[in-house]
XYZ file of C-alpha atoms in Angstrom:
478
model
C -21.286 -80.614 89.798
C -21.724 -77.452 91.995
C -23.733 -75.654 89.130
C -25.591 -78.858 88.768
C -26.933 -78.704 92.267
C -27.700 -75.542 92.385
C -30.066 -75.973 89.557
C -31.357 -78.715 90.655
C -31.830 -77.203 93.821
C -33.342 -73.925 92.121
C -35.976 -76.386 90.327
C -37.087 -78.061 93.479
C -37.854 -74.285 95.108
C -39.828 -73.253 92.128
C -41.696 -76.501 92.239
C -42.147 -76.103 95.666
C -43.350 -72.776 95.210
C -45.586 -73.227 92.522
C -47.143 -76.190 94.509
C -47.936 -74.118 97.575
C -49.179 -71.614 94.965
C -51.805 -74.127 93.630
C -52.866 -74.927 96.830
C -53.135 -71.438 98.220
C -55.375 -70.775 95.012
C -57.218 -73.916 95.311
C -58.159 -73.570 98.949
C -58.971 -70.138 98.071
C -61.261 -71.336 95.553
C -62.542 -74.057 98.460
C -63.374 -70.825 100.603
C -65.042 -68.584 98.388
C -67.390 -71.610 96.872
C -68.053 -72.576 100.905
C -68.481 -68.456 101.421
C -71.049 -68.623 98.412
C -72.744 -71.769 99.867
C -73.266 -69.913 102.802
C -74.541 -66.862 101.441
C -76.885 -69.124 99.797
C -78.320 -70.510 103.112
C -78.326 -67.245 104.764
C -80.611 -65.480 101.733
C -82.861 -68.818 102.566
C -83.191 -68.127 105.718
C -84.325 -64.593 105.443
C -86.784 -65.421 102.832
C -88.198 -68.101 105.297
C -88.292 -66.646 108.525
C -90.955 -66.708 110.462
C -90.433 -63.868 113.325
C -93.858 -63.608 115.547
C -94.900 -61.005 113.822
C -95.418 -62.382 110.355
C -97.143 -65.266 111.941
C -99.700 -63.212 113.277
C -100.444 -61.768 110.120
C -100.759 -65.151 108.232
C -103.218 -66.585 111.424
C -105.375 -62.929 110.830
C -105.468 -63.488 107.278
C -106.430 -67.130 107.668
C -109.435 -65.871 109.466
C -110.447 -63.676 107.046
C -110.657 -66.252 104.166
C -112.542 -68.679 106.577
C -114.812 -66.222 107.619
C -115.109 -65.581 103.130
C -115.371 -68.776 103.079
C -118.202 -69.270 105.186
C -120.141 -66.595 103.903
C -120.565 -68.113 100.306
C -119.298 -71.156 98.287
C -117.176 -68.732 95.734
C -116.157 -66.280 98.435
C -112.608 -67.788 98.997
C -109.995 -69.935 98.289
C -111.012 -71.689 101.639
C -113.558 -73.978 100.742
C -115.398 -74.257 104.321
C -117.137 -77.482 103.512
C -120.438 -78.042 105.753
C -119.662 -81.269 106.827
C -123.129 -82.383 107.931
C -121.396 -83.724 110.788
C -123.752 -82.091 113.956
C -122.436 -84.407 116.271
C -119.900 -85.965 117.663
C -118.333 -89.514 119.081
C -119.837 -89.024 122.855
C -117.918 -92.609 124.166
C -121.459 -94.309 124.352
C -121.437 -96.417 121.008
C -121.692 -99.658 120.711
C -121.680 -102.789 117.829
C -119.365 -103.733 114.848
C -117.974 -101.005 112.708
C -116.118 -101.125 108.979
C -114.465 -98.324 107.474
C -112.533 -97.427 104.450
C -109.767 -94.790 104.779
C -108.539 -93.268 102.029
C -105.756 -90.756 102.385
C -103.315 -90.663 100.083
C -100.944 -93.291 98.086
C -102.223 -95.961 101.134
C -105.696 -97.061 102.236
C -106.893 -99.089 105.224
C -109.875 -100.994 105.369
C -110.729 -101.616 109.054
C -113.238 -103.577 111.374
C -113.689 -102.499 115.169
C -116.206 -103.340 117.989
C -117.178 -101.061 120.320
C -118.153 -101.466 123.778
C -119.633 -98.264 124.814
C -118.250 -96.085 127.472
C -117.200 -99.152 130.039
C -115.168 -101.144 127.347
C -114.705 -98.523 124.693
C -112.676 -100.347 122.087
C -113.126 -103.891 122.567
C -111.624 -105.207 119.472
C -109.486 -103.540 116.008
C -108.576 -105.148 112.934
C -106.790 -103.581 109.811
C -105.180 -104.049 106.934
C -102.822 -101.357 105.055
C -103.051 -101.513 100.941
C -101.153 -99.838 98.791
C -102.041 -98.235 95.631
C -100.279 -98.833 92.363
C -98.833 -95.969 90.909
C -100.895 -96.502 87.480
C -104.410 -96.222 89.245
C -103.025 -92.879 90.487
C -103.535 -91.481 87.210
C -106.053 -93.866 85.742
C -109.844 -94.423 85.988
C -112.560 -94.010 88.557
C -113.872 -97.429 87.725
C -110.041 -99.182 88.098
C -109.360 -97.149 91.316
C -112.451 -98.211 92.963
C -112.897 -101.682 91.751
C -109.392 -102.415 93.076
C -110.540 -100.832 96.716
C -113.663 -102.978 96.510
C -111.310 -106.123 95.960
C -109.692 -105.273 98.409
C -112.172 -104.445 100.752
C -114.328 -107.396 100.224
C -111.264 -110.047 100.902
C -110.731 -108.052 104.343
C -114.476 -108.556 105.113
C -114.217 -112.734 103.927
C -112.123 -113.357 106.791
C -115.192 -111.830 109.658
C -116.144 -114.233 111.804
C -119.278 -115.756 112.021
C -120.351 -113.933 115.253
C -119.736 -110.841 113.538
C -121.574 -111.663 110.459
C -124.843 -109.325 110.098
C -128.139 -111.311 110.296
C -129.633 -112.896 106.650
C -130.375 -109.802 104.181
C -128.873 -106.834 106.354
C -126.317 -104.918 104.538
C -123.046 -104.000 106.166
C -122.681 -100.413 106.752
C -119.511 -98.659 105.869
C -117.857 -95.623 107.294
C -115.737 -93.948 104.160
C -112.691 -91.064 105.142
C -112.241 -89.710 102.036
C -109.037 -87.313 102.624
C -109.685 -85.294 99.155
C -111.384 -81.590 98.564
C -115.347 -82.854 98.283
C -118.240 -80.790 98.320
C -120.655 -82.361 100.659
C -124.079 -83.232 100.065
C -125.358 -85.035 102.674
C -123.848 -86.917 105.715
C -123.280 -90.085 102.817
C -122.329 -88.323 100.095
C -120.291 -85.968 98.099
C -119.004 -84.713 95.073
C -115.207 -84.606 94.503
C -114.154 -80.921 93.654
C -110.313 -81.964 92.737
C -108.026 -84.490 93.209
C -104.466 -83.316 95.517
C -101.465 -85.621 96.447
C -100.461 -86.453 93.427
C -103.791 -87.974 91.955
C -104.642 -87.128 88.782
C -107.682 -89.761 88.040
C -109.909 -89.128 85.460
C -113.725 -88.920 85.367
C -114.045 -88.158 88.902
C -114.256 -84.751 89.540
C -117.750 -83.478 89.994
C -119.296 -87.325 90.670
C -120.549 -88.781 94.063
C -117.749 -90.463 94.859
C -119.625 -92.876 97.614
C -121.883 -93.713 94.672
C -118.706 -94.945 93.219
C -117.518 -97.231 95.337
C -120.965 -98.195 96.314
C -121.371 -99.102 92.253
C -117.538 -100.706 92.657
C -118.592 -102.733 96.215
C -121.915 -104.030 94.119
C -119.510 -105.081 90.997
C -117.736 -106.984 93.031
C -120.769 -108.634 95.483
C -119.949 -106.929 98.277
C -123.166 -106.333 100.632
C -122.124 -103.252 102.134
C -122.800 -99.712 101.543
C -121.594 -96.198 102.418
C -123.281 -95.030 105.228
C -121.376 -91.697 106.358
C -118.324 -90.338 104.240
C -116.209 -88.322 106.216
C -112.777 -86.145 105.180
C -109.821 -87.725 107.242
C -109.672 -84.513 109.311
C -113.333 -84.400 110.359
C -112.503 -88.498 111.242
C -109.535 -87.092 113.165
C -111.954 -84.519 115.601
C -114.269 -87.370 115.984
C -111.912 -89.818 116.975
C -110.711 -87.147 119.079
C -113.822 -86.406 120.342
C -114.420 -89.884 121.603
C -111.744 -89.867 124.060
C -112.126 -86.515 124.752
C -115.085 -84.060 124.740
C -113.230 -80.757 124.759
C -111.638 -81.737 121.477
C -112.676 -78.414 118.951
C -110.252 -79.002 116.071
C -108.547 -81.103 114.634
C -105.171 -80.915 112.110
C -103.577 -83.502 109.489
C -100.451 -83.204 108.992
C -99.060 -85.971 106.741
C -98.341 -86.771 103.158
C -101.078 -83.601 102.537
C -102.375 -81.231 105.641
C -106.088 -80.100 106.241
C -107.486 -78.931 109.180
C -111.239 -78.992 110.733
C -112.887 -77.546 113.841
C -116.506 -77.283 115.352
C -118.356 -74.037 114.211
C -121.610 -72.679 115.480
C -124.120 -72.774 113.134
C -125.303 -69.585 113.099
C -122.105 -68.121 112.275
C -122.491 -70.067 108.899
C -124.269 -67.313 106.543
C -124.353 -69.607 103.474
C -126.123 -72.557 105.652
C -129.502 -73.059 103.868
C -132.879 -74.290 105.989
C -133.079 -74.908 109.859
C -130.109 -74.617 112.096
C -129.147 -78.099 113.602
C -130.371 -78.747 116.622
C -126.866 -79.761 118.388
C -126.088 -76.082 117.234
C -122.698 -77.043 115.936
C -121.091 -77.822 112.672
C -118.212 -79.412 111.790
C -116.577 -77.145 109.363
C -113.938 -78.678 106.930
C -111.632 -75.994 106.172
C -109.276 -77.041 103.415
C -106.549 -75.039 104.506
C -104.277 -76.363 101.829
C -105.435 -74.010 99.648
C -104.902 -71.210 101.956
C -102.641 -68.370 100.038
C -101.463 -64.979 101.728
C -98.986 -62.314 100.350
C -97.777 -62.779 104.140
C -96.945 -66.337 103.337
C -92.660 -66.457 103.427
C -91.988 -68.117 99.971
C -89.090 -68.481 97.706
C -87.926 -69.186 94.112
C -87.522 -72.410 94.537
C -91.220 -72.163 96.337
C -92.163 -70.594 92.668
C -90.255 -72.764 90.659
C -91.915 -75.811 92.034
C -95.576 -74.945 92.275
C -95.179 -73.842 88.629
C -94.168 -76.991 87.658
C -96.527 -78.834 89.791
C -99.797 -80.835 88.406
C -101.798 -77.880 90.135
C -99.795 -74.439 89.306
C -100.933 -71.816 91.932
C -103.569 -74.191 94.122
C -102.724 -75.945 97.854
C -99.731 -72.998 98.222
C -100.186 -73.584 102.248
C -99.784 -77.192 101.197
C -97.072 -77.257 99.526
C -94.393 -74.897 102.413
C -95.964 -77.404 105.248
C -96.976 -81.009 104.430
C -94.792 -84.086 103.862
C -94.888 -84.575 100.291
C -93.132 -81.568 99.403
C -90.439 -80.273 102.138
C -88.244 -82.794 101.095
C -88.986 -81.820 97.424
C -87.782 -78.526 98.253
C -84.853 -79.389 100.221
C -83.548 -81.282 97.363
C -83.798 -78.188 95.112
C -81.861 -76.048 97.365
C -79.249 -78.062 97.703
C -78.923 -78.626 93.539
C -78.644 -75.109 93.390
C -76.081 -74.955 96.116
C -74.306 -78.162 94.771
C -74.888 -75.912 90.552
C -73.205 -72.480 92.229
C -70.658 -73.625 95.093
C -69.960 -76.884 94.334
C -71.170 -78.311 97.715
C -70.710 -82.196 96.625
C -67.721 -81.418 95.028
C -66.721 -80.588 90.965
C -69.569 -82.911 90.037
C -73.197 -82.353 90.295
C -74.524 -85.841 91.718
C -77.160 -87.209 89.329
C -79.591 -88.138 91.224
C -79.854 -84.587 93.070
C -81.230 -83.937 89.812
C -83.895 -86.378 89.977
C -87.582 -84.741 91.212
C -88.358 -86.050 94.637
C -85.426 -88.127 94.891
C -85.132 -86.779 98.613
C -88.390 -87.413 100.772
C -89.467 -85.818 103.866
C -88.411 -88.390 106.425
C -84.620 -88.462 104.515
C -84.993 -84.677 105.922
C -86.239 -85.876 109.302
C -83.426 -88.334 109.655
C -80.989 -86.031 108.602
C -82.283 -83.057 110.487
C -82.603 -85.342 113.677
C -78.968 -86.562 113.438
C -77.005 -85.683 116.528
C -73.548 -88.095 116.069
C -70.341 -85.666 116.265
C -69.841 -86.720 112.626
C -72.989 -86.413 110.965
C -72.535 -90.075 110.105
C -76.519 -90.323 109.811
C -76.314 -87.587 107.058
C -73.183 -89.198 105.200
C -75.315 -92.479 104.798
C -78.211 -90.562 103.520
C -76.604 -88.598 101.427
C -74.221 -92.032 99.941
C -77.616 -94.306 99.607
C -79.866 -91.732 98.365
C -78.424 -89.630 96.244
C -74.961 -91.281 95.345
C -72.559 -88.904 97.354
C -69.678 -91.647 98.493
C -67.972 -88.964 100.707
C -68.870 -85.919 102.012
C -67.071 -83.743 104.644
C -68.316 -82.593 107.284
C -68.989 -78.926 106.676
C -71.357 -80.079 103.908
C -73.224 -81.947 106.196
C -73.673 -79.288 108.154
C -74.859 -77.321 105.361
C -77.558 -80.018 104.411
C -78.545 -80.287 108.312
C -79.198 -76.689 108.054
C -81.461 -76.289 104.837
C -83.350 -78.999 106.706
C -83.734 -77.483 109.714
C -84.573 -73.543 107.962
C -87.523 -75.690 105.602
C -89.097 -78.008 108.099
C -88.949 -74.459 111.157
C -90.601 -72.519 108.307
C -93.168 -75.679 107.607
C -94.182 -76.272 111.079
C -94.240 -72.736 112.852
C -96.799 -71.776 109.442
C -98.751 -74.609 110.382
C -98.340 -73.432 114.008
C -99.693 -70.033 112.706
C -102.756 -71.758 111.003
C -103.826 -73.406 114.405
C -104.016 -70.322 116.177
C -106.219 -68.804 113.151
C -108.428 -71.298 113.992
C -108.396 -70.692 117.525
C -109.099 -67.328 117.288
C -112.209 -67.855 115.033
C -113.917 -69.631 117.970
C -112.823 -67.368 120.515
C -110.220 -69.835 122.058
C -107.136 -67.766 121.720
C -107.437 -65.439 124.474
C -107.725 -65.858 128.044
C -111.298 -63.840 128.746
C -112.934 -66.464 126.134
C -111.065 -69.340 126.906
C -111.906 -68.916 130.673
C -111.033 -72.128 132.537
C -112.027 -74.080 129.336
C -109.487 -76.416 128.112
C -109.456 -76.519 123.980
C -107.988 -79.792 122.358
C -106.456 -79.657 119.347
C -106.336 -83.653 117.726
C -103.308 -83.822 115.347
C -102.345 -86.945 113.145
C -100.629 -87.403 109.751
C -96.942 -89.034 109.702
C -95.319 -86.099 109.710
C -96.646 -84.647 112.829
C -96.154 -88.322 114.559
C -92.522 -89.163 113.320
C -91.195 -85.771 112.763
C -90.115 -84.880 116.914
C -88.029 -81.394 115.439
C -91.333 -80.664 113.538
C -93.823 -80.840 116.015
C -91.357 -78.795 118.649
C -91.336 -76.270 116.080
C -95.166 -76.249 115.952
C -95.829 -76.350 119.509
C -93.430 -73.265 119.871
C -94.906 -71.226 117.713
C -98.402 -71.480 119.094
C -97.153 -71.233 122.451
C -95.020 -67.513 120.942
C -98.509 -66.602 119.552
C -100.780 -67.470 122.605
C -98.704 -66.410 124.771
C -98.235 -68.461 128.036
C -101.316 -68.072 129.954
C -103.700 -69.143 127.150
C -101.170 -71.851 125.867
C -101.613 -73.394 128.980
C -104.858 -74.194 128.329
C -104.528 -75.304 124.556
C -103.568 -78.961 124.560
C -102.176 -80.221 121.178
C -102.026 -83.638 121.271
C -101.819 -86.738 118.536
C -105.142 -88.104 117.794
C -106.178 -91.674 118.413
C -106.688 -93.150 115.165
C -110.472 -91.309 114.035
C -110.569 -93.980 111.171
């Protein structure tokens, strides 16, 4: 019996021991995969810093490319569209306006009636339309005939006092938020599609002849009488509210930016100079590329997979459609080489664009002691039932070290632009104060973001000539 305890005790100690064992190995194992997550992050956050320095260098080289730009029509990968825009929104206006805006997977068809400066905006009506998927990648004649539908069921439901006299034709104000090469203050010719669009047929046509050829198709009596990128619409909706508005920025599902230019400083401007003196230049910025530009692989990987392999690189590190894109890679390769979500590699963390930008905003933006805002994120979008809390943190973090990288870059960008018109430093600036109209979703909903932003142009300024740039979000320029 004695012997019989004693083994029986000597079995429990070596099961004992080789118990602890396992879990002295396997929280070993726990550590070094949650050492090699962090290692991870921490090469990620090198790679996208953005210490004042660098920033400076990417706003410099930004103005050399606009000033290429500028200079000839091949000169850069800054387009520097002449707008034809010579002047702006003074307040005065008065009568019934329709536009068409047309930004990205959404348009808006809109009626307003201005009042002039004593009533300004008497009356706004809108309607928000989505696009299916399929005319993404279809036809010009299937993408425009369904925005003419559209457009003429909004205008059926004008009332009668609104209703232009017998045989006048409704005018139309188009913001087209796509690369175009102007050609007059109604027209243009698309030079690509961005934002996912892929349509085919388009490039190189008028594209206000097309929808004026969809609007006639479907007896509409209106026409396109000044086409507009959603950026210019931005500074001129700007610029009716305020007339020290100089640029405007749209950061959204896509980014572009846009600013007043003297004319004379435009060497490839053919025939007589305005006589307002000013242009509105459309830069294009999304196309912007520096070797000072803070990417990584999974920067690479992406854009070499994209529909548009090495074009809109600025684009693609600062606009909506794509932080969250690149979140979600990070954390696959975290989730591949430390085993973040656990043995398992959750399916749909595989899945392209399976996390969106305002998943990251929620997540980044989540301030419970738990990360409980993160947990359901991370359980409804990409299946991950339980998650501790030191992952969280890690997935707080790659949001925070993409969307800081995104907006201080954008931050840099602004100040580029600045410093082209002489705004960025106190002696030019004087007592003038310079406006800066921002819109796009991610600018409006992101709060983290546009702190970010604000900061850096405040670093890069400095404080005596940041107090007299006001960044502010536009009222709607549609």
């Amino acid at each position: 019996m004695n012997k019989f305890k004693v083994g029986t005790a000597v079995v429990c100690a070596a099961t004992a021991c080789a118990v602890a064992a396992l879990m002295v190995r396997r929280r070993s194992l726990d550590n070094n995969k949650y050492k090699r997550a962090l290692d991870i992050l921490g090469e990620l956050e090198d790679k996208c810093s953005t210490p004042v320095h660098k920033l400076r260098q990417v706003a410099d080289a930004l103005v050399v490319e606009m000033n290429a730009g500028l200079a000839s029509e091949s000169g850069s990968k800054l387009k520097m569209i002449i707008s034809y825009v010579d002047n702006l929104p003074t307040g005065d206006e008065e009568g019934v306006f329709y536009a068409l805006d047309l930004g990205g997977t959404n348009f808006r068809v809109l009626r307003v009636k201005l009042g002039g400066k004593e009533r300004r905006v008497v009356n706004q009506e809108f309607e928000e339309v989505s696009i299916p998927p399929k005319l993404m990648s279809g036809t010009t004649e299937e993408l425009f005939d369904y925005i003419a539908s559209e457009l003429a069921s909004f205008v059926a439901k004008e009332g009668e006092n609104i209703s232009p006299p017998a045989g006048q034709q409704r005018e139309l104000g188009f913001t087209f938020s796509f690369p175009v090469k102007q050609i007059s203050i109604a027209s243009g010719t698309l030079i690509k599609w961005t934002k996912g669009f892929s349509i085919s047929g388009t490039v190189g046509k008028d594209v206000s002849v097309a929808l004026n050829e969809a609007m006639e198709r479907k007896g509409l009596n209106m026409c396109v009488s000044a086409m507009v990128n959603d950026t210019v619409g931005a500074l001129a909706g700007g610029r009716y509210w305020d007339e020290n508005v100089m640029a405007a920025v749209i950061l959204g599902t896509g980014t572009n930016a846009c600013y007043v230019e003297h004319a004379d400083a435009i060497p490839k401007w053919k025939g007589p100079l305005p006589k307002s003196g000013n242009m509105v230049i459309n830069v294009e910025w999304g196309n912007f590329w520096s070797s000072h530009l803070p990417m990584t692989e999974y920067d690479a990987a992406f854009d070499a997979e994209s529909l548009n392999p090495g074009e809109q690189i600025f684009e693609k590190l600062i606009s909506g459609m794509y932080l969250g894109e690149i979140v979600r890679r990070i954390l696959l390769r975290i989730a591949e080489e430390a085993a973040l979500f656990g043995d398992c590699i959750p399916s749909k963390l595989a899945i392209p664009f399976q996390l969106s930008t305002p998943h990251i905003s929620i997540m980044h933006s989540d301030t419970s002691s738990d990360l409980q805002v993160v947990g359901r994120i991370l359980k409804d979008i990409l299946g991950i039932p339980n998650s501790s809390l030191k992952t969280r943190r890690i997935v707080v973090e790659t949001c925070r070290i993409i969307a800081e990288r995104g907006a201080r870059l954008a931050g840099a960008g602004i100040v580029g632009i600045l410093k082209k018109i002489g705004r960025d430093v106190t002696e030019n600036a004087g007592e003038k104060k310079t406006v800066v109209a921002m819109d796009g979703g991610l600018y409006e909903h992101y709060a983290l973001f546009r702190q970010y932003l604000q900061n850096a142009v405040t670093e890069l300024l400095g404080s005596k000539v940041s107090e007299r740039v006001i960044i502010e979000h536009s009222r709607d320029g549609s």
